[in-house]
Amino acid sequence: MRFSRAVFRIFPVSLLTLFVISCSGSSSDNPVLTADLPLHLEDYLDAATIEGSEVPAEVPAAVEWRFDEPQPDWTALDHYNPSIPPPNVEYVEDALRVSLDESHLDPRGDRLHGDIYVELPELRRGDWSHLLIRARASEKVTNVTLGYNLEPLDSLPENRGPSRIYGDDAPIVNDGTAQTYRLRADWSPRWLGEWKDPWRQLVLAISARGPSSLDVLSVTLVPKAAAYAEAPFGVRSLERGTARRRALYVHAPARLEYRVRVPENGRLDLGLGILSEDHPVTFRVTSSAGGSEAEVLLEESHSDQEGWAQRSVDLAHLAGRTATLVLEADAEQQGAVAFWGAPTLSGSPAAARRDGASKPNVIFYVIDGGGADYMSVYGYNRRTTPVMEKLAQEGAVFERAYSNSSWSKPSTTSFMTSLQNSVLGNTRGRFDPLPEEAATMAQLFRGAGYLTGVFTSNPWAGSMSSLDRGVDVMRDAGAENDANSSVELHEDYWNWREAYPGSPYWVHFQTTDVH
């Protein structure tokens, strides 16, 4: 990625105050939420009455391997290059020690490399949340990567590791202290290939800058049901298909009750999702106003573990009234996890303008890999950027804009936080997260009352770099054809606007057509 210069259309942006009004004259203790601008219901759990949503007494158990005693099922993997030996493996007092020396230098780069693995009893990867690795490392160990399933060595393409797909990665603290590393178990970059169940082998790929060793103390595979048993309800960023959403989760049966002042042309937009196809959930939305009987506005059962069911609930008939809005989830399986994806209450933009709350929509568009030396807006002799020339006539052209890095991850996180990489400190490994203290552009706009969307075909510009923070809906999957990525992203954008038509909105595009 490189940025030599930049063209922007400049809009004034001011801050929003979202009012929470006490419900005087009502028997309810809930405050009344106003929705003159988009109201993200998952942000107001403290203003809701929540019934049920009890964590089940029994949840699936984690699978754990402790290496203070031998685990013969864990073995070293042969290298795809027959001239390179498998890593040296031995048991020490409390750990499985994996050692690398100069004979393990990977011809694909300047690192030593070795893999260990264990056979699994044909699991469904979607049922598992994350892997916990407890380990201590000597000085030159750099990272550990999760691999899924093995390919026969005689069928591997040249310079390909033995895993069919590689996934999450963790940079290693290599000062000899015991540390715990958490790697996502249900994720892998799409450019490495599509996942197909079952999950038969779990692989740990270890890299180092020189002769060194990693002592593995334990490995724990945590099921998703156990991960969601940490709390009865909450909010998480959740991916289904190519769409990642900020989602409110509950354990069925559950009932969430909000009191809201419904705006003109009010509507509730949300996605329905479940944790497991074995445990379908019936979703229900009801409303009542002025003591009237509750009206069922939406009721349906959902059993698709892989996708979101996008729905819109019409509240226009309640415009101007204070209503009780109820979200319910029921299931035959006690404690089944249900998701309300980006539940957003919005109204007519015209009504918001009359109330003095009008704010401009903001589009932040990045042409990933684009350089000023080939843009006619900067004087290139072919007319390659006519639309940018029109924008430049109405906005500002920056003659000296420089990237903070030569590759996408640190470059994108820098301009999304307005912080230098030396401050962020997240450039050591491919998957190390942004510091929690670093606010993203999406978080700031969302805090100002905006709907937020991200559409990128460069995964380093999305959740892999912690840039899903503050985003209602995100697509950060690679395009089928990078040369036409903008076509896919624009279509995703229009689908988002149809599903969530409220205003104001902030959207970040990052295409890879010319990457």
Short mmCIF file of C-alpha atoms in Angstrom, two decimals, residues 91-267:
data_model
loop_
_atom_site.label_atom_id
_atom_site.label_comp_id
_atom_site.label_asym_id
_atom_site.label_seq_id
_atom_site.Cartn_x
_atom_site.Cartn_y
_atom_site.Cartn_z
CA TYR A 91 9.52 -33.57 27.22
CA VAL A 92 11.02 -31.49 30.00
CA GLU A 93 9.74 -31.30 33.56
CA ASP A 94 6.43 -29.53 32.86
CA ALA A 95 6.29 -28.98 29.11
CA LEU A 96 6.65 -30.23 25.56
CA ARG A 97 9.78 -28.49 24.25
CA VAL A 98 9.89 -27.71 20.53
CA SER A 99 13.41 -26.75 19.44
CA LEU A 100 14.60 -25.20 16.18
CA ASP A 101 18.16 -24.87 14.89
CA GLU A 102 19.81 -23.70 11.67
CA SER A 103 18.74 -26.87 9.88
CA HIS A 104 15.11 -25.63 10.14
CA LEU A 105 15.68 -22.48 8.05
CA ASP A 106 12.64 -22.08 5.80
CA PRO A 107 13.66 -21.39 2.17
CA ARG A 108 10.62 -19.10 1.82
CA GLY A 109 12.23 -16.49 4.10
CA ASP A 110 14.70 -15.76 6.87
CA ARG A 111 12.94 -17.65 9.69
CA LEU A 112 13.38 -21.04 11.27
CA HIS A 113 10.16 -22.97 11.14
CA GLY A 114 8.64 -26.15 12.59
CA ASP A 115 5.18 -27.62 13.15
CA ILE A 116 3.63 -29.94 15.74
CA TYR A 117 0.12 -31.39 15.51
CA VAL A 118 -2.54 -33.61 17.03
CA GLU A 119 -5.35 -35.67 15.47
CA LEU A 120 -8.91 -34.55 16.30
CA PRO A 121 -12.12 -36.64 16.37
CA GLU A 122 -13.70 -34.89 13.32
CA LEU A 123 -15.00 -31.68 14.90
CA ARG A 124 -17.10 -28.90 13.39
CA ARG A 125 -14.84 -25.86 13.42
CA GLY A 126 -17.82 -23.52 13.77
CA ASP A 127 -18.57 -25.00 17.21
CA TRP A 128 -15.25 -23.79 18.66
CA SER A 129 -14.38 -20.31 19.83
CA HIS A 130 -10.65 -20.08 20.47
CA LEU A 131 -7.47 -21.88 21.37
CA LEU A 132 -5.50 -21.05 24.53
CA ILE A 133 -1.79 -21.84 24.39
CA ARG A 134 0.19 -21.62 27.62
CA ALA A 135 3.92 -21.49 26.80
CA ARG A 136 7.30 -19.97 27.56
CA ALA A 137 9.84 -19.11 24.90
CA SER A 138 13.55 -18.48 24.56
CA GLU A 139 14.83 -15.28 23.06
CA LYS A 140 14.47 -15.74 19.30
CA VAL A 141 11.01 -17.36 19.03
CA THR A 142 8.76 -14.89 17.18
CA ASN A 143 5.27 -16.28 16.73
CA VAL A 144 2.92 -19.27 16.71
CA THR A 145 0.24 -19.81 14.06
CA LEU A 146 -2.81 -22.07 14.14
CA GLY A 147 -3.16 -24.53 11.25
CA TYR A 148 -6.13 -26.68 10.20
CA ASN A 149 -6.01 -30.14 8.67
CA LEU A 150 -3.08 -31.62 6.77
CA GLU A 151 -2.40 -32.09 3.10
CA PRO A 152 -0.42 -35.13 1.94
CA LEU A 153 3.17 -33.97 1.52
CA ASP A 154 3.39 -35.48 -1.97
CA SER A 155 0.43 -33.34 -3.13
CA LEU A 156 1.58 -29.98 -1.72
CA PRO A 157 2.25 -27.12 -4.13
CA GLU A 158 5.83 -25.85 -4.07
CA ASN A 159 6.71 -23.76 -1.01
CA ARG A 160 3.43 -24.57 0.78
CA GLY A 161 3.25 -25.50 4.45
CA PRO A 162 1.68 -28.82 5.46
CA SER A 163 -1.61 -27.34 6.76
CA ARG A 164 -4.47 -27.06 4.30
CA ILE A 165 -5.35 -23.67 5.81
CA TYR A 166 -3.59 -21.46 8.35
CA GLY A 167 -5.47 -19.20 10.74
CA ASP A 168 -4.82 -16.86 13.64
CA ASP A 169 -1.33 -15.88 14.70
CA ALA A 170 0.16 -14.65 18.00
CA PRO A 171 3.45 -12.81 18.54
CA ILE A 172 5.47 -14.51 21.29
CA VAL A 173 6.83 -12.93 24.47
CA ASN A 174 10.29 -14.48 24.38
CA ASP A 175 11.79 -13.59 27.76
CA GLY A 176 11.40 -17.08 29.27
CA THR A 177 8.22 -16.26 31.25
CA ALA A 178 5.05 -18.37 30.98
CA GLN A 179 2.39 -16.58 28.92
CA THR A 180 -1.08 -17.45 27.61
CA TYR A 181 -1.93 -16.79 23.96
CA ARG A 182 -5.48 -16.73 22.59
CA LEU A 183 -6.05 -17.62 18.92
CA ARG A 184 -9.40 -17.60 17.14
CA ALA A 185 -10.42 -21.16 16.28
CA ASP A 186 -13.17 -20.47 13.73
CA TRP A 187 -11.34 -18.06 11.45
CA SER A 188 -8.83 -18.15 8.61
CA PRO A 189 -8.03 -15.66 5.81
CA ARG A 190 -10.28 -16.34 2.84
CA TRP A 191 -7.47 -15.94 0.35
CA LEU A 192 -6.00 -19.19 1.71
CA GLY A 193 -9.08 -21.13 0.60
CA GLU A 194 -12.58 -21.88 1.80
CA TRP A 195 -13.00 -24.04 4.88
CA LYS A 196 -14.80 -27.37 4.68
CA ASP A 197 -15.64 -29.51 7.70
CA PRO A 198 -14.70 -31.75 9.40
CA TRP A 199 -11.75 -30.46 11.40
CA ARG A 200 -9.37 -33.45 11.63
CA GLN A 201 -5.99 -32.04 12.72
CA LEU A 202 -4.90 -29.12 14.86
CA VAL A 203 -1.48 -27.73 13.92
CA LEU A 204 0.80 -25.29 15.77
CA ALA A 205 3.33 -23.66 13.45
CA ILE A 206 6.28 -22.10 15.29
CA SER A 207 8.69 -19.52 13.84
CA ALA A 208 11.94 -18.07 15.16
CA ARG A 209 14.71 -15.71 14.07
CA GLY A 210 17.45 -18.07 15.23
CA PRO A 211 18.11 -21.26 17.22
CA SER A 212 15.59 -21.33 20.07
CA SER A 213 12.86 -23.34 21.79
CA LEU A 214 9.22 -23.03 22.79
CA ASP A 215 8.03 -24.90 25.89
CA VAL A 216 4.33 -25.71 25.47
CA LEU A 217 2.73 -26.08 28.91
CA SER A 218 -0.86 -26.65 27.81
CA VAL A 219 -3.23 -26.29 24.88
CA THR A 220 -6.96 -25.74 25.45
CA LEU A 221 -9.67 -25.76 22.78
CA VAL A 222 -12.67 -23.73 24.03
CA PRO A 223 -16.19 -24.35 22.61
CA LYS A 224 -18.28 -21.33 21.66
CA ALA A 225 -21.04 -22.26 24.07
CA ALA A 226 -18.51 -22.07 26.90
CA ALA A 227 -17.18 -18.74 25.65
CA TYR A 228 -20.68 -17.24 25.75
CA ALA A 229 -21.29 -18.73 29.19
CA GLU A 230 -18.93 -16.12 30.63
CA ALA A 231 -21.89 -13.70 30.91
CA PRO A 232 -25.70 -13.98 30.61
CA PHE A 233 -25.81 -11.28 27.90
CA GLY A 234 -23.47 -8.85 26.19
CA VAL A 235 -22.19 -7.36 22.94
CA ARG A 236 -19.62 -8.81 20.54
CA SER A 237 -18.41 -8.32 16.99
CA LEU A 238 -19.63 -11.41 15.15
CA GLU A 239 -19.07 -12.68 11.61
CA ARG A 240 -21.61 -14.62 9.58
CA GLY A 241 -20.72 -15.33 5.97
CA THR A 242 -18.87 -12.24 4.73
CA ALA A 243 -20.79 -9.86 7.05
CA ARG A 244 -19.45 -8.92 10.47
CA ARG A 245 -21.84 -7.13 12.83
CA ARG A 246 -21.81 -5.65 16.25
CA ALA A 247 -24.29 -8.02 17.89
CA LEU A 248 -26.23 -8.24 21.14
CA TYR A 249 -26.31 -11.80 22.48
CA VAL A 250 -28.66 -13.47 24.98
CA HIS A 251 -29.39 -16.98 26.25
CA ALA A 252 -32.92 -18.12 25.36
CA PRO A 253 -35.44 -17.72 26.79
CA ALA A 254 -34.73 -14.01 27.12
CA ARG A 255 -36.71 -10.79 27.04
CA LEU A 256 -35.27 -7.27 26.60
CA GLU A 257 -37.61 -4.32 27.15
CA TYR A 258 -36.79 -0.77 26.06
CA ARG A 259 -38.84 2.42 26.36
CA VAL A 260 -38.34 4.58 23.28
CA ARG A 261 -39.71 7.79 21.81
CA VAL A 262 -40.52 6.64 18.26
CA PRO A 263 -39.50 9.13 15.54
CA GLU A 264 -41.39 9.94 12.36
CA ASN A 265 -41.25 6.97 9.95
CA GLY A 266 -39.66 4.94 12.73
CA ARG A 267 -38.21 1.52 11.91
#
